[in-house]
Structures are given as C-alpha cells and as structure tokens.
XYZ file of C-alpha atoms in Angstrom:
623
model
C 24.264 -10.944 47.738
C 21.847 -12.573 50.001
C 19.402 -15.130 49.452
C 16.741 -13.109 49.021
C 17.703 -10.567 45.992
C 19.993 -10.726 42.733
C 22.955 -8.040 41.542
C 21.961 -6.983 38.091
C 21.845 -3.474 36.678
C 18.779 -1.897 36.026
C 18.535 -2.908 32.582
C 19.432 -6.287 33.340
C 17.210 -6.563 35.792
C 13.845 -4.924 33.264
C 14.982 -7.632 30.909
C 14.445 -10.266 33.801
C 11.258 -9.071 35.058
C 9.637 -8.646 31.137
C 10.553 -12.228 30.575
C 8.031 -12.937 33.522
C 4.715 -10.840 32.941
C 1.816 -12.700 30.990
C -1.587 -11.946 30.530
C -4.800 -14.566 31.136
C -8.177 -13.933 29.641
C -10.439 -17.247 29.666
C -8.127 -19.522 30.661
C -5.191 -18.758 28.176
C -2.405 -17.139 28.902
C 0.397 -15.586 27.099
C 3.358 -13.217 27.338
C 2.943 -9.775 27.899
C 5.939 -8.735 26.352
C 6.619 -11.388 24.018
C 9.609 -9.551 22.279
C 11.482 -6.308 21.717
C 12.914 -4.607 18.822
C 15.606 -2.124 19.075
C 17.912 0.247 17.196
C 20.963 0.625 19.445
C 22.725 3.885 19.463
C 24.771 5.844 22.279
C 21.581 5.710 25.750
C 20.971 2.041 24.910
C 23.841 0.212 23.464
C 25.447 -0.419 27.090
C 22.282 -0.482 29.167
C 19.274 -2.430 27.411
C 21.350 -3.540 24.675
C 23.737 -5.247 26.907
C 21.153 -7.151 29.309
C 19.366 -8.612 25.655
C 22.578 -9.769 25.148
C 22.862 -11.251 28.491
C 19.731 -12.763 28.809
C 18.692 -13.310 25.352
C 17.555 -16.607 26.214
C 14.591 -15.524 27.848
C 14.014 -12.048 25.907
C 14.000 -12.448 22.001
C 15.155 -9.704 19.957
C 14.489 -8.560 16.610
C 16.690 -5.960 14.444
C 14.510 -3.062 12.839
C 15.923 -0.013 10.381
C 13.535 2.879 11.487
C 12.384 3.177 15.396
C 8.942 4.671 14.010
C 8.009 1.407 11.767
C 9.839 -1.152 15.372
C 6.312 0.661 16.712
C 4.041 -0.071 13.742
C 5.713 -4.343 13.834
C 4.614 -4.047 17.609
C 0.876 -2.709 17.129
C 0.524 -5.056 14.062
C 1.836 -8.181 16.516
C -0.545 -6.846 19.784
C -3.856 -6.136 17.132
C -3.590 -9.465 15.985
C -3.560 -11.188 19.207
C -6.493 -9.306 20.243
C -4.440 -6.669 22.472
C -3.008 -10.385 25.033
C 0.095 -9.911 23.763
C 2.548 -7.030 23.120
C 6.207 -5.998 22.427
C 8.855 -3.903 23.580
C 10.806 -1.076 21.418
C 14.216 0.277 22.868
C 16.117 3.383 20.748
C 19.417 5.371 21.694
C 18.736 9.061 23.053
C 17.990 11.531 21.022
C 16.551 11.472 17.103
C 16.152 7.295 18.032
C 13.393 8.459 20.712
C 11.786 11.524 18.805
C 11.214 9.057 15.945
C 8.769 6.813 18.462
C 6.110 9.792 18.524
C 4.090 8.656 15.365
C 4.473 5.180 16.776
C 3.131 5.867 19.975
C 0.264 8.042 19.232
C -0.730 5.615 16.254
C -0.655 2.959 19.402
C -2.503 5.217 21.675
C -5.324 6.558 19.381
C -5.605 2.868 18.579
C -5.581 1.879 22.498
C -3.174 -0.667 21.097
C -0.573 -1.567 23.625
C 3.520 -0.984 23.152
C 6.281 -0.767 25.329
C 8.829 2.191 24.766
C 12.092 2.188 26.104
C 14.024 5.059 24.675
C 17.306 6.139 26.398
C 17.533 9.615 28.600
C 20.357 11.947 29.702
C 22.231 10.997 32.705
C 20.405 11.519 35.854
C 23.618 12.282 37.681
C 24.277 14.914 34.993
C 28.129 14.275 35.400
C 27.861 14.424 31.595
C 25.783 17.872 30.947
C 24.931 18.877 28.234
C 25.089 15.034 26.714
C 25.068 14.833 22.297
C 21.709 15.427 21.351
C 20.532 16.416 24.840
C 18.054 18.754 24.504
C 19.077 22.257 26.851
C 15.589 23.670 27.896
C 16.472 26.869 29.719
C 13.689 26.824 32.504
C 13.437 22.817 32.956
C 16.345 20.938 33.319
C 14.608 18.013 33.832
C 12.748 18.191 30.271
C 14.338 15.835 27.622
C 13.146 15.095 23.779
C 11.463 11.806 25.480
C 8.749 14.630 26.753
C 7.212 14.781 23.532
C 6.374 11.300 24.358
C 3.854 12.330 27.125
C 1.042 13.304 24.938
C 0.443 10.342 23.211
C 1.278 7.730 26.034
C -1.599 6.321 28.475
C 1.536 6.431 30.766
C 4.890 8.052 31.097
C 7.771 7.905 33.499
C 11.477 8.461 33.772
C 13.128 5.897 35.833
C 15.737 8.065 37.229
C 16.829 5.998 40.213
C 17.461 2.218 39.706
C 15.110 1.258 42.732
C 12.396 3.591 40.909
C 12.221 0.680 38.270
C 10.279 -1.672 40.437
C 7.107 0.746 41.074
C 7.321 1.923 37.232
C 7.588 -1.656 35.664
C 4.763 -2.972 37.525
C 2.336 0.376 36.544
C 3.483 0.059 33.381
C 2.218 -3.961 32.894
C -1.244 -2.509 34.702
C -1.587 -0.113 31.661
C -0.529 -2.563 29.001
C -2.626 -4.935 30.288
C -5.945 -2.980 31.230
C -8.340 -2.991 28.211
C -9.499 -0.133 29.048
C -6.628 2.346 29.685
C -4.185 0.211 26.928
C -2.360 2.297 24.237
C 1.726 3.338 24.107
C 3.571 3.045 27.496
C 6.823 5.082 27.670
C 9.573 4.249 30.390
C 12.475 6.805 29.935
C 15.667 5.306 30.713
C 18.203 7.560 31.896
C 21.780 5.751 30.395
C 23.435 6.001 33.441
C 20.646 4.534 35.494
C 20.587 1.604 32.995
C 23.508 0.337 33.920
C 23.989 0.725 37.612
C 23.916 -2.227 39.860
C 21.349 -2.791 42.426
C 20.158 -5.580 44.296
C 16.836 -6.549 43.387
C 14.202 -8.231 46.017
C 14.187 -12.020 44.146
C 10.246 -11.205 43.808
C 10.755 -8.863 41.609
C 11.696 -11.464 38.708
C 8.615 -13.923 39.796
C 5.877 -14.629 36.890
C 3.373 -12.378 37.406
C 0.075 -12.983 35.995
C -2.153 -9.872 34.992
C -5.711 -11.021 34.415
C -7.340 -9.438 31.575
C -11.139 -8.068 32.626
C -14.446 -9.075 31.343
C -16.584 -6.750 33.342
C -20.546 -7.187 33.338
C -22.469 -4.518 32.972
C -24.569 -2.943 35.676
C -27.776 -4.655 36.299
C -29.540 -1.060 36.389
C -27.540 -0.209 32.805
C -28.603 -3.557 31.103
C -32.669 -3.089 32.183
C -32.486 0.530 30.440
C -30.498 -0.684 27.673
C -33.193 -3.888 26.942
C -36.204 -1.324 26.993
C -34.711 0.741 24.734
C -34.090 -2.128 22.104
C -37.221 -3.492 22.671
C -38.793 -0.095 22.021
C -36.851 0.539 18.802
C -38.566 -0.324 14.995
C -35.339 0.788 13.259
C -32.367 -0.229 15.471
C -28.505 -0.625 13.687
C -25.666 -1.585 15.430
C -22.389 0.128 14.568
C -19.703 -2.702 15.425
C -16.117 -1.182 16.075
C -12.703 -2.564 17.056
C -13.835 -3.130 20.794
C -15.413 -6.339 19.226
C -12.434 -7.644 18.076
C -10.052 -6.706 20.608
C -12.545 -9.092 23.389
C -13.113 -11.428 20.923
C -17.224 -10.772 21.158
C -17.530 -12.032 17.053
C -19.580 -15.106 18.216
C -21.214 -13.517 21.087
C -22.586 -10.757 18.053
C -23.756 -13.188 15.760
C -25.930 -15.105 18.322
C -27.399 -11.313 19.193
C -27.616 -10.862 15.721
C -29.176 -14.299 14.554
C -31.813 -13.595 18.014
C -33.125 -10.615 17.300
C -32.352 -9.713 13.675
C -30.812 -6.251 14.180
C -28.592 -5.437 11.217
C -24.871 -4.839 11.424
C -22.310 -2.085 9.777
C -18.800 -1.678 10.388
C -16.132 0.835 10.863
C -12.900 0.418 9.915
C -11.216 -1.175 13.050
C -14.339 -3.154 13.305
C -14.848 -4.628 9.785
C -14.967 -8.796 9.908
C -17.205 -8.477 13.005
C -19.532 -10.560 11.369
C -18.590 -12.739 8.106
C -19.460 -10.446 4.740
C -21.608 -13.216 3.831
C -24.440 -12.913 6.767
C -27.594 -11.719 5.534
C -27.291 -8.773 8.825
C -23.991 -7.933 7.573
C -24.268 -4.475 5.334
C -20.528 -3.289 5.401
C -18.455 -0.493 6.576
C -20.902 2.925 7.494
C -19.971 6.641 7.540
C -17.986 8.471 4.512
C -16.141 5.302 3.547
C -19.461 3.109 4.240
C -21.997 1.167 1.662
C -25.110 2.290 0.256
C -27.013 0.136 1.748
C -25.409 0.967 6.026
C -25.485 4.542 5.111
C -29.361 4.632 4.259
C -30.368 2.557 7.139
C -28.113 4.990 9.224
C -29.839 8.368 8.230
C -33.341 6.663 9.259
C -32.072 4.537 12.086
C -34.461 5.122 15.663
C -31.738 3.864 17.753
C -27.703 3.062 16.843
C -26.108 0.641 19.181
C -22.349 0.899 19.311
C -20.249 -1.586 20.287
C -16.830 -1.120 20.941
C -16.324 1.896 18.801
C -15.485 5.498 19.611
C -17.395 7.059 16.865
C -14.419 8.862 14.399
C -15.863 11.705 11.980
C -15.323 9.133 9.229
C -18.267 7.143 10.737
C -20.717 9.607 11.783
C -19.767 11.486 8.627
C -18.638 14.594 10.937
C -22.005 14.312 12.514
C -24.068 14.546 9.545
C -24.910 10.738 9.299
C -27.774 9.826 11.942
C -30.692 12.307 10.505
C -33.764 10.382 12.639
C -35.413 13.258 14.074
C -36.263 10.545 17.423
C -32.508 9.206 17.035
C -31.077 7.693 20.279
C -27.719 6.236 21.321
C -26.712 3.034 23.316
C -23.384 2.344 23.698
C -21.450 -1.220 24.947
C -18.198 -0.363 25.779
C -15.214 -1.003 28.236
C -14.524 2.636 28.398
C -17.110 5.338 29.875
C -15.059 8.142 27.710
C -16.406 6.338 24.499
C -19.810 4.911 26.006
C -21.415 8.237 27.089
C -20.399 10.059 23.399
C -23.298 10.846 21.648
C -25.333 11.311 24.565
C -25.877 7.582 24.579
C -27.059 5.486 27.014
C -24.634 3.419 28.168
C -23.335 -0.562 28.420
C -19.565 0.345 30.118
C -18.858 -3.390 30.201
C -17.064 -6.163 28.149
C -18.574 -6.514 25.072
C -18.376 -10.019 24.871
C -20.279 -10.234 28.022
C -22.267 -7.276 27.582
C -23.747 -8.588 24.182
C -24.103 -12.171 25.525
C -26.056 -10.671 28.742
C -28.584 -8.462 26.693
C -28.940 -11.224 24.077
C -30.273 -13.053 27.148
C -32.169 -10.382 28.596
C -34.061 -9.871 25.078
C -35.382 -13.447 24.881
C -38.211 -13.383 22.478
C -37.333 -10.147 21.015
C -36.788 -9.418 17.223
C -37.283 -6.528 14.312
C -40.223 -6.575 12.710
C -40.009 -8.607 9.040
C -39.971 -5.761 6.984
C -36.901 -3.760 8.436
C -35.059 -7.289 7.614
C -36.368 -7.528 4.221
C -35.447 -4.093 3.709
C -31.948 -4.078 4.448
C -31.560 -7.713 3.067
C -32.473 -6.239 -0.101
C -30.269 -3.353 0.191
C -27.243 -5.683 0.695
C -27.910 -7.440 -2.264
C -28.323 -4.540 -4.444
C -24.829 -3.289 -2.906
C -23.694 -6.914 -3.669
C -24.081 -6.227 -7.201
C -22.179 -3.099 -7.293
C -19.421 -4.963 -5.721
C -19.194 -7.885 -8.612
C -19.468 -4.511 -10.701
C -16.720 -3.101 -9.172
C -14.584 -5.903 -9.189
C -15.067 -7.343 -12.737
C -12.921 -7.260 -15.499
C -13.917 -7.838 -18.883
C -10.667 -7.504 -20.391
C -7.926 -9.644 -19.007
C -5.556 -7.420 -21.129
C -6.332 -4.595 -19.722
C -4.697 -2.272 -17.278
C -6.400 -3.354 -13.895
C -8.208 -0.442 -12.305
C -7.577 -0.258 -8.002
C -10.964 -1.651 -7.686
C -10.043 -4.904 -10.004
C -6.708 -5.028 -7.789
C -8.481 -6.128 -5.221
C -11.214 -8.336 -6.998
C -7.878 -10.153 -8.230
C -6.803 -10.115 -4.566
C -10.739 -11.236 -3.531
C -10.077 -14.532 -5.713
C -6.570 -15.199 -4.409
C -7.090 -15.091 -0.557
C -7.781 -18.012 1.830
C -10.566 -17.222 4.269
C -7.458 -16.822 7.322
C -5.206 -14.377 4.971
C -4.806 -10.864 7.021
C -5.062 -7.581 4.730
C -2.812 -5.028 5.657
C -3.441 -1.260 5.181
C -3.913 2.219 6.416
C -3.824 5.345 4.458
C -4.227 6.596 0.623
C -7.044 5.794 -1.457
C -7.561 2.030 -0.363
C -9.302 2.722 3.089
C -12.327 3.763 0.893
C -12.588 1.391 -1.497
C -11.655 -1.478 0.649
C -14.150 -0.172 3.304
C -16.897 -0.055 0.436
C -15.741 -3.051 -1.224
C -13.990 -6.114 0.384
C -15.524 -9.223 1.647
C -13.993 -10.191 4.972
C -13.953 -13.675 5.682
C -12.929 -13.793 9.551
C -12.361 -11.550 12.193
C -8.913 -11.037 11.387
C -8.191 -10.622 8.001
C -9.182 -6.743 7.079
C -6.334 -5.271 9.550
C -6.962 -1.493 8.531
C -5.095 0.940 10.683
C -7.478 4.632 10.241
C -7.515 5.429 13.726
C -4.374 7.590 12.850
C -4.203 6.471 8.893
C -0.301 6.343 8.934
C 1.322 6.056 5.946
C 4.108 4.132 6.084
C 2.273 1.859 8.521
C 1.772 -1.715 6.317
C 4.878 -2.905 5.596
C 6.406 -3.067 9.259
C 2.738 -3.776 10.180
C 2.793 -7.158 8.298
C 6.171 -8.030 10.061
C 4.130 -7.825 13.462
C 1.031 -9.484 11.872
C 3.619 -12.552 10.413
C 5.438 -12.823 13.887
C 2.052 -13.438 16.289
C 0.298 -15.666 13.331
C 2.989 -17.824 11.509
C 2.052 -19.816 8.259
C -0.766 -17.058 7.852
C -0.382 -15.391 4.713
C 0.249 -11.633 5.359
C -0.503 -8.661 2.640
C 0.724 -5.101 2.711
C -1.414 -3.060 0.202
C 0.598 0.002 -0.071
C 0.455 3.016 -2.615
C 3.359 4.707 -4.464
C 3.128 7.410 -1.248
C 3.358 5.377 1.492
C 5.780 3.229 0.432
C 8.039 6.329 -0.082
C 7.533 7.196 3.584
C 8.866 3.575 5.309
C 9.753 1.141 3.108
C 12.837 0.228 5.323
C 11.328 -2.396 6.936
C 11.391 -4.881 4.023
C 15.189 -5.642 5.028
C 13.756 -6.546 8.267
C 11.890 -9.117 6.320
C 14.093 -10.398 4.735
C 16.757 -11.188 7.720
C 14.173 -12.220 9.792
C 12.689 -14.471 7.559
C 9.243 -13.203 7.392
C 7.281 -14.195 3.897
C 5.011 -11.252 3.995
C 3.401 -9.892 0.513
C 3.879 -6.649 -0.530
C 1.236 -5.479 -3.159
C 2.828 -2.243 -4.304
C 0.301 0.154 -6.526
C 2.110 2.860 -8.440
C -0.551 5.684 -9.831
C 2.342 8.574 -9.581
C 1.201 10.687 -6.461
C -1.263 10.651 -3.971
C -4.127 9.874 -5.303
C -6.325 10.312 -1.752
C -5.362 13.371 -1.299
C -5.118 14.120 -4.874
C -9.163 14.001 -4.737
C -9.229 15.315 -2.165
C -7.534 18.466 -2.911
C -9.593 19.008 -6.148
C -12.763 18.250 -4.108
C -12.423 21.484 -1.509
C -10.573 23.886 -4.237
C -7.398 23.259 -3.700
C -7.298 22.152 -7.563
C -4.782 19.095 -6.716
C -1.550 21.504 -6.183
C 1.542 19.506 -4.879
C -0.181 16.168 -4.731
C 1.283 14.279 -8.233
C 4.433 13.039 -8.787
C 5.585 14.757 -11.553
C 8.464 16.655 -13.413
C 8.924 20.268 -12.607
C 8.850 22.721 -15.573
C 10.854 26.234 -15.329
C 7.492 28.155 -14.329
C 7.251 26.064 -11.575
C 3.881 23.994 -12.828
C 4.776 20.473 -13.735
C 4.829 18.972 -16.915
C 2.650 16.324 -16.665
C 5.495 13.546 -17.057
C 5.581 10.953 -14.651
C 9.608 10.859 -12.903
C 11.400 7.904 -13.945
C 11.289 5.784 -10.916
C 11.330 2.117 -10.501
C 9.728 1.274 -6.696
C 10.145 -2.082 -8.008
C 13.753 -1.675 -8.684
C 13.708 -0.656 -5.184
C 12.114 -3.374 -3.672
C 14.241 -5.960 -5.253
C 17.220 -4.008 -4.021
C 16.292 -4.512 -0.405
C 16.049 -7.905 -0.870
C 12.524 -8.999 -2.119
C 11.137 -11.450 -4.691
C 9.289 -9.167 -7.123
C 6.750 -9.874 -9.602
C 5.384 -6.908 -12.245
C 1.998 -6.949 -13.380
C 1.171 -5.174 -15.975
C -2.597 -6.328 -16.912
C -5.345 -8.102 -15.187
C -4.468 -11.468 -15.835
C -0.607 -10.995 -15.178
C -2.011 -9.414 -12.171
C -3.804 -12.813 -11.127
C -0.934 -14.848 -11.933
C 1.030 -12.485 -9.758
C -0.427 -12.233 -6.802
C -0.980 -16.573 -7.049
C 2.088 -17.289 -7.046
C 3.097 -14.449 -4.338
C 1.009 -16.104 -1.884
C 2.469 -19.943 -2.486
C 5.720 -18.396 -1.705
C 7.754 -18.764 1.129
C 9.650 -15.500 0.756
C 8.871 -12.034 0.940
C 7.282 -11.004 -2.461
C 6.382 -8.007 -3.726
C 3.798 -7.717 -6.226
C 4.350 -4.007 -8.060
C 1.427 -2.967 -10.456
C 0.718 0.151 -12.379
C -2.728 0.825 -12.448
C -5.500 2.754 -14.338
C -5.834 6.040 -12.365
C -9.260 6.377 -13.389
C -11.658 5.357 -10.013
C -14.033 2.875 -10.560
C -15.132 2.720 -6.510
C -18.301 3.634 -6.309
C -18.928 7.709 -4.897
C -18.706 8.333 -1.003
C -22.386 7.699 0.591
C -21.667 10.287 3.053
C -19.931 13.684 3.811
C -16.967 14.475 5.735
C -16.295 17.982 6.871
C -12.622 19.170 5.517
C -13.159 22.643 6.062
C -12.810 25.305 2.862
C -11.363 29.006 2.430
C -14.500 31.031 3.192
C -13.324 33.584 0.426
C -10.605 33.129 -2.128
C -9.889 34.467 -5.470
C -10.215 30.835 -7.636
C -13.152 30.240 -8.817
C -12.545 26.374 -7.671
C -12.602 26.496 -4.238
C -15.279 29.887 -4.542
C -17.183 27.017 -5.580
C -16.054 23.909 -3.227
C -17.188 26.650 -0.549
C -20.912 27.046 -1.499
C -20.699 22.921 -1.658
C -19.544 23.420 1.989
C -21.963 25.341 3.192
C -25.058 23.155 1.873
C -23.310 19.649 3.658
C -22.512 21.472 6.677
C -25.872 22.694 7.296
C -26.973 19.117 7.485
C -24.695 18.673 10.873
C -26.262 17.681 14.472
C -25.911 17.877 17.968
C -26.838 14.732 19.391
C -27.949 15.513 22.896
C-alpha cells in the first residue's frame, strides 16, 4: 500500500468516509451522519456489520428490533436538529430491506434526510439465486431494494467497490441539500461489501458540505412586496420549511412589523409561540375557528415553507376569496409555484428577513388585527373549555389528556405524534411553547411512528423530556422499539391511550357510510358482527414486559399525578390511560374530500353521498 491510499473493504472504507462528512450552516457545524442503526442478518453481518465493529470508535452504533421504526429513530433525530444532522440505517437482504419502504417514503414525503444501507445479491452472481433473492424473469439486475426507488430523492447500487467513491459523495450532496433532502438508498451488494480495494487517502478527509441560505431574486422580492403592500386581508400559512432553516425569529420580527396574522400546519406548528397575539393555530380540516375564517376571506395567503397537503387547503375548498392570490417563500420551486402563486424560491430565513426589510413602514390596517385578535381569544376559550375538568374523579376525556399534559410540560418538552385521533385535536388544541416541542409527523401520518420517533428525538436533545402520545392502534403496529429504550438508556415517556379501536378512522368510517365496519376492537360473535365486548388485553401488561416503568391512570387526577411523576423520571415510563370515548374536541372547521360510493344500497352512506356532493361543490381551481 502506498502512501497515498489505504486497504480496507468497501464497507470498511463507507464507515471511514461517514465518520468524516459534516454539515455547516451559520457557522456551526455538525456530523452528517452522526450514527447508524442496524439489524444484522445474512448481506450485512460480514460487510457493514464488520467495519462498525472495526471502527466503532469513530462510527457509533445503536441496536434496533424492527428496520421500519431504525428509520422513524433517524427522522425523529434529523427533524429535531433542523435537518444538520442525520443517521444511517443498515439491514440484511431481503425482508430487512423491504421493511425500510415505510421508513423511507415517511423520510421522503417529509424531505427529512436518512441514510439506507440495505444489503444486495452478489454482483458476481457466483451465488444465484441467493435466500430471499428476488428472481425477476426479464431483469436480472432488479432486487427487492428496487422498491426503494420510489420513495428515495436518490438511489444507487454500488456494484463495484471503486463505484463507492462517486455514490458516497452524491449521496452526502442529497442529504445535505435542503432542497432535494429526503431518504437516500445505497444498495450494497454483500460481496462488494467486503472486497478489498485501495482507497485514494482523500477519500477519508473531513469534508464539509455547506448548508444553503439562498436569497431570493431581486426581481421575485419587488413583486412579492407589491403584492403585500396591496393586500387588506393577507394570512400567512407557516409550514415545516420554517423550522427546518430555523426562520422562527426572522417570522416574528415580520410578524411584529407589519401585523400579518399567522396559522400553522402541522409540520409547522410552534412557528410562532401560542401565546402571540398573530398566532391563531393550526388551519385547514384540523385548523381553529378562528385561522379557518380568516382563511375563507383571506385576499392574499403567504406560504412559507409549506407544500400545501389537502389537510390544509381542506382539499381545495378552504381559500373562498373570490380576488384570492398566492405568494409562496420557499427553497423548492416544486412547492413555491403550487397554487399558482407567486413565488419567493429562497431561504426562508433570509427570504422573510429580506421582505421584512423591503416592507419598511408597512402594516394591516387596525381592524383586520382587532379582528383576528378577537377571534383568538374567543378560540382561547374553547380551548380552557376543552381542556377543563370539573371532576377530578372522573374518567379523563382525550381532550383533558392533554390539558393534564398542558400543565405538566416545561416550555423545551418535545410532543411526539403522528396518526389516530390526536393530530386533530392536538392541531386544534395545544399550546406550543417553542419551535420544537409539537413534533407531529402527518406528512405520511404513520402509525407506529412515536415511539422509535422519541428514541431519535432523546438521542439529538439529551436531558429534554421526550413524549410519545400513542393510541391503542398504533402502538399495536411498532411497539418494539421500547426495548431499544430501555438498553440504550433513553428516558422517553410513553403516554399510551386505550379507547378499544381506532377511533380516527372509526369516525371516519361512520362519517362517509361506511357505518364504522372493522374499525373497533371487539369480540367476534358467530354471525360474524361483534359483540360489543372489549378483548381482554392489557397494553400495559405489555409495556412493562418490554421493560418500562408503567403508571395506570384511571381518572383525571391519577392522570396528573401520572404523567408528574413520568416526567421527573429518569427511565422510560409509560403512562397507560383508559379514556372516555366520547369526543369533546371541538367539530372540524373545514372539509376534507374522502371520496363516497356514488350509489349503494345502505341508507348510511346513500346519505354520506348527498353530504358529498354539497362540500365538493365548494372546491376551486386556483389559477
């Protein structure tokens, strides 16, 4: 071996060059792959699994149960360092790699960055067909990884050792760009992983990636000041963008400047503290009273960092100004020209700080802020309403859950969730403190998500207390992850709702005709109905078997007490609670289109369908 390069195989030398990568935005840098989980099985045992081994001293590894939830630990670390910092996952061939997919297109939807390394067939094919190589009679270059392509900003199968060096460094471009960023696969043929090569010493130097703030075009800005000056009703609609460039402050002083009101979808609730008087809550189906109205009459919507979902338009149905107009800040010109918007495709930390300047003097008139001032506080009200309970003996409702929770948190506590009934009502209802603590996944809404969520939310913010809000449903689907927590040593708190089925869906169901069939957990009865009788399990029983501190709460102030002495622990703690399965959120402010059976034979969803037709004729065509 000369000077000039290093022996390694190709695994060994991935490992090497990871351990060098960081990312720099303002000054601070970090790793870019500060970590990688893995489930080692026959395609990465001898390869990857070997070089961790090797050079564990510059690569830490973590242990997880289920390769789908090692991808929800790594969004939950990269979303809470603001998309600077990210992780690697590494699976056998095979089921392993299948089981990324929900991962990786929960990443990708999220343009949340993750690094897959799933093991691949040999590329020498000495060993053809391999177990659980999948034989595609046309394409023998087609393996199960290829159902990774569809959901990853990039894909590549390293099939010749030297091939590594052009797809490492493409892949760091993607992680790294916060524009293209989402799930990065590199397919690692087994036999490739553990050939020898000698690698050019460069290769393995730190390599800094800078992280872009781009400005926006001076010809873009003028347009988009002239429209916001021309505007009498203008609401901005702050998404996830704002978080993920850290543009909080640089929206407040636009805010405080010109006293344009703010609402939130789900990825970007916390933009603004719940307590500013511009601050009017999450908008669309899941949204407040108080967003919603100013939505429907709103002369101009300025979105920021958000790529307008169905849930916040309300499947177009939302923004009913006749003279409507977009104008859209973001990094990406896919989601800035949406809507027919006029667009910002710029950093929206500098974008908002740059048209804050341009719009010196500028502000609403008084009685658009009095208006929505008063709005908030009415909504305020049905909040305390919501939360309240009178009876401290009582079964806690969902909605006095989280008032419980409301009381119990510390301004820098991150709440953890992503599908079931609790998007809505914590949408609606809770009162984020700082820009990190509502961490709501609905991008992809993936049950299952929270738990291995929190373990990446505990590892990139230590001594921050970490909740999982998680139904009876989802916990079903992943709860494997809670072993992780406890090896690892990870006090994250699990607040586990039993209400005996799906409850989201439940309403759902009942709401298009569908009359709730197959949504309840319940016992089967010999015509095939179900008798009504909840089954007989214990998901606390379960919980404590893999290793957690539980607490049961069976009324409102046990619930208190509970969820108290949860947080001052310094183990993981579950927090299990039965509550009343009657909904005291208050109703959805807006419509989302689930289409219904245009003719059926029940009178329920005969009905649901003339309920259809009236909200869908409401729909527009923003152009």
């Amino acid at each position: 071996m000369s000077a000039t390069t290093r022996r390694l195989t190709a695994a060994q030398a991935l490992v090497r060059f990871l351990s060098a990568q960081y990312t720099e935005r303002d000054g601070v840098r970090r790793r870019l792959i500060a970590g990688t989980w893995g489930v080692f099985g026959h395609g990465n045992v001898a390869g990857v699994g070997q070089a961790l081994v090797e050079h564990r001293e510059v690569m830490p590894f973590h242990q997880g149960r289920n390769e789908q939830a090692m991808v929800h630990a790594a969004v939950g670390y990269a979303r809470q360092l603001n998309r600077l910092s990210a992780q690697a996952v590494t699976t056998s061939i095979g089921p392993g790699a299948t089981n990324l997919v929900t991962g990786a297109a929960l990443a990708t939807v999220n343009r949340l960055p993750v690094l897959l390394l799933p093991g691949d067939y040999f590329a020498s094919r000495v060993a053809d067909p391999l177990l659980q190589q999948l034989e595609h009679p046309a394409e023998a270059d087609v393996s199960v990884n290829d159902t990774l392509r569809p959901v990853s900003r990039y894909f590549d199968r390293v099939t010749r050792p030297e091939a590594l060096i052009a797809c490492a460094l493409n892949a760091m471009r993607v992680l790294a760009d916060p524009a293209e960023t989402g799930a990065v696969t590199l397919a690692l043929p087994q036999d490739v992983q553990a050939e020898a090569y000698d690698w050019p010493e460069e290769f393995f130097a730190e390599r800094v990636w800078p992280v872009r703030r781009p400005a926006p075009d001076p010809v873009e800005l003028a347009a988009a000041v002239a429209a916001v000056r021309a505007a009498r009703r203008p609401l901005i609609v702050a998404g996830g963008g704002v978080h993920h460039s850290e543009a909080e402050e640089a929206l407040r002083a636009f805010v405080d400047a010109t006293g344009v009101p703010v609402a939130s979808t789900q990825a970007g609730k916390g933009s603004l503290r719940h307590d500013h008087p511009a601050d009017l809550g999450g908008i669309g189906h899941t949204g407040t009273a108080v967003s919603d109205a100013l939505a429907r009459t709103a002369d101009l919507v300025i979105g920021v960092g958000t790529r307008y979902s169905d849930f916040t338009t309300a499947s177009g149905t939302l923004f009913q100004n006749p003279d409507v107009r977009f104008l859209n800040l973001n990094i990406t010109g896919f989601d800035a020209h949406k809507l027919a918007a006029r667009t910002l495709v710029c950093d929206a930390r500098t974008g908002l700080e740059q048209l804050t300047g341009a719009l010196a003097g500028h502000r609403v008139e008084p009685s658009y802020e009095a208006e929505y001032r008063a709005g908030k506080e009415r909504w305020e009200r049905i909040v305390e309403t919501a939360y309240r309970a009178d009876d401290d003996t009582a079964v806690p409702t969902q909605t006095q859950l989280l008032g419980a929770l409301d009381a119990v948190v510390g301004d820098t506590d991150v709440v953890i969730n992503a599908a079931g009934s609790l998007p809505g009502d914590l949408h609606k209802l809770w009162r984020a403190r700082s820009p990190r603590q509502y961490h709501l996944e609905y991008g992809y809404s993936c049950m299952g998500y929270e738990i291995p969520a929190a373990l990446g939310v505990q590892q990139a913010a230590p001594g921050t207390p970490v909740w999982a809000l998680v139904g009876d449903g989802t916990y079903l689907m992943n709860p494997t992850e809670i072993v992780t927590a406890v090896q690892e040593g990870l006090p994250v708190n699990l607040v586990l709702v039993q209400n005996h089925g799906y409850a989201s869906i439940g309403g759902l169901s009942e709401s298009v005709g569908a009359e709730r069939f197959g949504t309840a957990y319940r016992h089967r009865a010999a015509d095939g109905g179900f008798t009504g009788a909840p089954l007989p399990v214990d998901l606390a029983a379960n919980a404590a078997s893999l290793g957690m501190d539980v607490l049961r709460a069976k009324t409102v102030r046990e619930l208190r007490d509970a969820l108290a002495e949860a947080r001052a622990s310094d183990r993981p703690t579950c927090v299990y609670v039965e509550t009343d399965p009657a909904s005291t959120a208050p109703p959805a402010e807006a419509w989302w289109d689930v289409p219904v059976a245009e003719v059926s034979a029940r009178e329920a969803a005969v009905r649901a369908r003339a309920r259809y037709d009236s909200e869908v004729a409401g729909r527009r065509r923003h152009l």
